[in-house]
Amino acid sequence: MTVPAPAALVLVRHGESVGNLAAAAAAEAGAERLELETRDADTPLSDRGQEQARTLGTWWRALPERDRPHAVWCSPYLRARQTATAALAAAGLDLRIRLDERLRDRELGITDRLTARGVARLLPDEAARRAHLGKLYHRPPGGESWADVALRLRSLLVDLGARHDGERVLVVTHDAPVALLRYVLEELTEDELFDLVGARGVRNASVSVLEHADGAWRTTAFDDVRHLAALDAPVTEHEGTDARGR
């Protein structure tokens, strides 16, 4: 039996956010906490992030019709919504942005707004538990593991297939969901997933493309930021809510 599926998923990580800048500042200062007033869901893009989003749309405007999306699904978090809105406006694409909470960033629970240094000092038992279980399966109290995020993405993919069989779908989300969509669709192992994350990461406003043919998915682009460099937009590399490593 043929399972319905989009022809391609175009995965975009949001542009640089105020939260990314706060995390970078905390790491540079050796701080234990991020200086950030908004909740994660309400953290906006930085000025550079807005520029990256507009540049993404300018690049799309120049693409042939076959490479443009037919539909847009987006994390409800503000930084993702701002990225999708600015990019579509610059591209001149009149598409509805469908918000879906299954595309949100990973929930960090009691470790929210703590740096790695902060977790190690303030929550040493939790740091030890994470080191023992590994990133895929460690679930901080009140939060999610990477496996939890993968589970909600599996559910999302069923709906994408049912609604957009054979179509090209733009998905605007966060770094962990981008990597985990590859994990799910390419049936990667735990080691393959974190080799991928450790080697490349997912940069702000980068594009990753997964294409579906003959019942299988293959990645034709990953963490691609050539559109930013070509149009003289800033390329920024910020780790997401998780430090790299296993």
Tab-separated table of C-alpha atoms in Angstrom:
chain	number	residue	atom	x	y	z
A	1	MET	CA	0.000	0.000	0.000
A	2	THR	CA	1.313	3.446	-0.927
A	3	VAL	CA	1.454	5.808	2.036
A	4	PRO	CA	0.646	9.440	1.124
A	5	ALA	CA	3.562	11.823	1.575
A	6	PRO	CA	4.682	15.257	0.414
A	7	ALA	CA	6.996	15.298	-2.592
A	8	ALA	CA	9.464	17.369	-0.585
A	9	LEU	CA	9.895	19.024	2.781
A	10	VAL	CA	11.818	22.292	2.829
A	11	LEU	CA	12.979	22.694	6.425
A	12	VAL	CA	13.989	26.149	7.644
A	13	ARG	CA	15.370	27.032	11.037
A	14	HIS	CA	14.198	30.438	12.250
A	15	GLY	CA	16.491	33.449	11.911
A	16	GLU	CA	18.743	34.602	14.718
A	17	SER	CA	16.676	35.356	17.817
A	18	VAL	CA	17.087	37.530	20.884
A	19	GLY	CA	17.334	34.253	22.800
A	20	ASN	CA	20.268	33.139	20.640
A	21	LEU	CA	22.061	36.375	21.517
A	22	ALA	CA	21.285	35.950	25.222
A	23	ALA	CA	22.669	32.403	25.163
A	24	ALA	CA	25.838	33.549	23.405
A	25	ALA	CA	26.323	36.374	25.919
A	26	ALA	CA	25.807	34.008	28.853
A	27	ALA	CA	28.317	31.526	27.471
A	28	GLU	CA	30.911	34.241	26.878
A	29	ALA	CA	30.441	35.575	30.413
A	30	GLY	CA	30.544	32.114	32.005
A	31	ALA	CA	27.092	32.823	33.501
A	32	GLU	CA	24.745	30.232	34.907
A	33	ARG	CA	21.531	31.760	33.529
A	34	LEU	CA	20.386	33.546	30.396
A	35	GLU	CA	19.312	37.158	30.754
A	36	LEU	CA	15.997	36.845	28.966
A	37	GLU	CA	12.654	38.253	30.074
A	38	THR	CA	10.292	36.602	27.591
A	39	ARG	CA	9.077	33.043	27.785
A	40	ASP	CA	10.590	30.841	25.099
A	41	ALA	CA	7.439	30.951	22.967
A	42	ASP	CA	7.504	34.769	22.865
A	43	THR	CA	11.194	35.346	22.098
A	44	PRO	CA	11.465	37.452	18.900
A	45	LEU	CA	13.994	37.635	16.112
A	46	SER	CA	16.999	39.910	16.435
A	47	ASP	CA	17.607	42.594	13.813
A	48	ARG	CA	19.975	40.203	12.046
A	49	GLY	CA	17.337	37.481	12.230
A	50	GLN	CA	14.823	39.744	10.495
A	51	GLU	CA	17.359	40.438	7.768
A	52	GLN	CA	18.019	36.726	7.341
A	53	ALA	CA	14.291	36.026	6.982
A	54	ARG	CA	13.830	38.730	4.349
A	55	THR	CA	16.869	37.442	2.465
A	56	LEU	CA	15.427	33.938	2.480
A	57	GLY	CA	12.296	35.296	0.808
A	58	THR	CA	14.276	37.293	-1.753
A	59	TRP	CA	16.077	34.092	-2.693
A	60	TRP	CA	12.760	32.210	-3.040
A	61	ARG	CA	11.389	34.911	-5.320
A	62	ALA	CA	14.121	34.096	-7.853
A	63	LEU	CA	13.544	30.322	-7.798
A	64	PRO	CA	11.671	28.541	-10.589
A	65	GLU	CA	8.027	27.749	-9.866
A	66	ARG	CA	8.745	24.039	-9.339
A	67	ASP	CA	11.020	24.843	-6.374
A	68	ARG	CA	8.542	27.080	-4.552
A	69	PRO	CA	6.408	25.699	-1.704
A	70	HIS	CA	2.728	24.837	-2.081
A	71	ALA	CA	2.024	25.028	1.644
A	72	VAL	CA	3.619	26.382	4.830
A	73	TRP	CA	3.610	24.814	8.285
A	74	CYS	CA	5.260	26.647	11.151
A	75	SER	CA	6.107	26.428	14.832
A	76	PRO	CA	3.817	28.737	16.839
A	77	TYR	CA	6.830	30.279	18.591
A	78	LEU	CA	7.235	33.959	17.736
A	79	ARG	CA	10.711	33.717	16.189
A	80	ALA	CA	9.514	31.053	13.756
A	81	ARG	CA	6.324	32.950	12.878
A	82	GLN	CA	8.309	36.121	12.240
A	83	THR	CA	10.698	34.187	9.997
A	84	ALA	CA	7.887	32.661	7.947
A	85	THR	CA	5.964	35.937	7.650
A	86	ALA	CA	8.972	38.017	6.570
A	87	ALA	CA	10.213	35.380	4.136
A	88	LEU	CA	6.843	34.906	2.436
A	89	ALA	CA	6.326	38.664	2.121
A	90	ALA	CA	9.745	39.128	0.510
A	91	ALA	CA	9.079	36.181	-1.815
A	92	GLY	CA	5.690	37.547	-2.860
A	93	LEU	CA	4.060	34.237	-1.905
A	94	ASP	CA	0.452	34.438	-0.745
A	95	LEU	CA	0.306	31.257	1.316
A	96	ARG	CA	-1.460	30.565	4.591
A	97	ILE	CA	0.908	29.898	7.478
A	98	ARG	CA	-0.460	26.886	9.314
A	99	LEU	CA	0.729	26.904	12.946
A	100	ASP	CA	1.272	23.568	14.662
A	101	GLU	CA	2.589	23.136	18.205
A	102	ARG	CA	4.237	19.850	17.249
A	103	LEU	CA	6.887	21.958	15.489
A	104	ARG	CA	7.798	23.921	18.630
A	105	ASP	CA	11.259	23.801	20.160
A	106	ARG	CA	12.118	21.190	22.771
A	107	GLU	CA	10.700	21.917	26.225
A	108	LEU	CA	13.525	22.185	28.770
A	109	GLY	CA	11.544	21.986	32.013
A	110	ILE	CA	13.589	22.855	35.096
A	111	THR	CA	16.692	23.465	32.981
A	112	ASP	CA	15.027	26.302	31.037
A	113	ARG	CA	17.242	29.433	30.856
A	114	LEU	CA	20.160	27.620	32.487
A	115	THR	CA	23.492	27.327	30.723
A	116	ALA	CA	25.470	24.085	30.822
A	117	ARG	CA	27.489	25.644	33.653
A	118	GLY	CA	24.263	26.495	35.470
A	119	VAL	CA	22.873	22.976	35.178
A	120	ALA	CA	26.156	21.485	36.413
A	121	ARG	CA	26.275	23.731	39.499
A	122	LEU	CA	22.607	24.143	40.394
A	123	LEU	CA	21.287	20.733	39.303
A	124	PRO	CA	24.233	18.333	39.602
A	125	ASP	CA	22.037	15.238	39.935
A	126	GLU	CA	20.208	16.173	36.749
A	127	ALA	CA	23.499	16.771	34.954
A	128	ALA	CA	24.668	13.312	36.024
A	129	ARG	CA	21.408	11.721	34.896
A	130	ARG	CA	21.704	13.383	31.504
A	131	ALA	CA	25.295	12.194	31.149
A	132	HIS	CA	24.156	8.645	31.932
A	133	LEU	CA	21.054	8.551	29.696
A	134	GLY	CA	22.334	10.617	26.773
A	135	LYS	CA	20.606	13.428	24.910
A	136	LEU	CA	18.112	11.254	23.027
A	137	TYR	CA	16.465	9.803	26.129
A	138	HIS	CA	17.130	12.278	28.932
A	139	ARG	CA	13.951	14.119	29.910
A	140	PRO	CA	14.476	16.967	32.410
A	141	PRO	CA	11.606	17.228	34.916
A	142	GLY	CA	8.830	19.227	33.292
A	143	GLY	CA	10.513	18.983	29.892
A	144	GLU	CA	11.058	16.698	26.914
A	145	SER	CA	13.706	14.359	25.634
A	146	TRP	CA	14.724	14.371	21.982
A	147	ALA	CA	12.776	11.106	21.681
A	148	ASP	CA	9.653	12.927	22.890
A	149	VAL	CA	10.111	15.522	20.139
A	150	ALA	CA	10.584	12.751	17.568
A	151	LEU	CA	7.294	11.199	18.689
A	152	ARG	CA	5.307	14.383	18.078
A	153	LEU	CA	7.031	14.840	14.709
A	154	ARG	CA	5.987	11.333	13.665
A	155	SER	CA	2.389	12.369	14.327
A	156	LEU	CA	2.883	15.574	12.328
A	157	LEU	CA	4.217	13.681	9.319
A	158	VAL	CA	1.009	11.638	9.079
A	159	ASP	CA	-1.009	14.854	8.804
A	160	LEU	CA	1.406	16.373	6.280
A	161	GLY	CA	1.028	13.316	4.074
A	162	ALA	CA	-2.753	13.333	4.296
A	163	ARG	CA	-3.067	17.046	3.468
A	164	HIS	CA	-0.195	17.527	1.025
A	165	ASP	CA	0.398	14.278	-0.819
A	166	GLY	CA	2.787	14.972	-3.700
A	167	GLU	CA	3.253	18.645	-2.786
A	168	ARG	CA	6.263	20.697	-1.724
A	169	VAL	CA	5.856	21.842	1.886
A	170	LEU	CA	7.813	24.554	3.668
A	171	VAL	CA	8.345	23.834	7.374
A	172	VAL	CA	9.658	26.659	9.572
A	173	THR	CA	10.862	25.356	12.914
A	174	HIS	CA	13.883	25.050	15.243
A	175	ASP	CA	17.230	23.277	15.087
A	176	ALA	CA	16.303	20.111	17.013
A	177	PRO	CA	13.142	19.402	14.956
A	178	VAL	CA	15.104	19.858	11.719
A	179	ALA	CA	17.639	17.237	12.803
A	180	LEU	CA	14.939	14.969	14.195
A	181	LEU	CA	12.900	15.049	10.992
A	182	ARG	CA	15.970	13.643	9.271
A	183	TYR	CA	16.283	11.074	12.074
A	184	VAL	CA	12.683	9.929	11.577
A	185	LEU	CA	12.437	10.042	7.792
A	186	GLU	CA	15.874	8.580	7.045
A	187	GLU	CA	15.559	6.051	9.892
A	188	LEU	CA	18.865	7.087	11.432
A	189	THR	CA	20.332	5.466	14.532
A	190	GLU	CA	21.044	7.381	17.746
A	191	ASP	CA	24.741	7.552	16.860
A	192	GLU	CA	24.031	8.713	13.303
A	193	LEU	CA	21.745	11.471	14.580
A	194	PHE	CA	24.290	12.940	16.949
A	195	ASP	CA	27.177	12.484	14.537
A	196	LEU	CA	25.098	14.639	12.203
A	197	VAL	CA	24.322	17.269	14.848
A	198	GLY	CA	27.880	17.356	16.147
A	199	ALA	CA	29.431	17.680	12.725
A	200	ARG	CA	27.149	20.281	11.171
A	201	GLY	CA	24.533	21.734	13.482
A	202	VAL	CA	21.669	23.750	11.977
A	203	ARG	CA	22.377	27.431	11.394
A	204	ASN	CA	19.890	30.293	11.551
A	205	ALA	CA	17.718	30.661	8.425
A	206	SER	CA	19.399	27.616	6.875
A	207	VAL	CA	17.529	25.429	4.389
A	208	SER	CA	17.402	21.635	4.460
A	209	VAL	CA	15.512	19.715	1.785
A	210	LEU	CA	14.208	16.155	2.036
A	211	GLU	CA	12.694	14.655	-1.109
A	212	HIS	CA	10.393	11.651	-1.326
A	213	ALA	CA	10.485	9.189	-4.208
A	214	ASP	CA	9.794	5.462	-4.590
A	215	GLY	CA	8.694	5.201	-0.963
A	216	ALA	CA	11.949	6.555	0.490
A	217	TRP	CA	13.268	9.895	1.725
A	218	ARG	CA	16.649	11.357	0.885
A	219	THR	CA	18.293	14.606	1.913
A	220	THR	CA	19.330	16.792	-1.019
A	221	ALA	CA	20.400	19.798	1.088
A	222	PHE	CA	21.235	20.226	4.751
A	223	ASP	CA	22.023	23.379	6.713
A	224	ASP	CA	22.424	25.268	3.445
A	225	VAL	CA	23.118	29.004	3.909
A	226	ARG	CA	24.391	29.837	0.431
A	227	HIS	CA	21.355	32.055	-0.118
A	228	LEU	CA	22.451	34.260	2.798
A	229	ALA	CA	26.054	34.504	1.653
A	230	ALA	CA	25.054	35.190	-1.962
A	231	LEU	CA	22.905	38.170	-0.935
A	232	ASP	CA	25.362	39.492	1.676
A	233	ALA	CA	23.137	38.643	4.645
A	234	PRO	CA	24.768	37.656	7.952
A	235	VAL	CA	25.423	33.964	8.538
A	236	THR	CA	25.065	33.139	12.226
A	237	GLU	CA	25.690	29.882	14.034
A	238	HIS	CA	23.970	29.585	17.386
A	239	GLU	CA	23.428	26.340	19.213
A	240	GLY	CA	19.789	25.808	20.033
A	241	THR	CA	18.360	24.814	23.369
A	242	ASP	CA	20.787	21.897	23.607
A	243	ALA	CA	24.555	22.038	23.810
A	244	ARG	CA	26.160	19.768	21.261
A	245	GLY	CA	27.262	16.320	22.177
A	246	ARG	CA	25.432	13.204	23.228
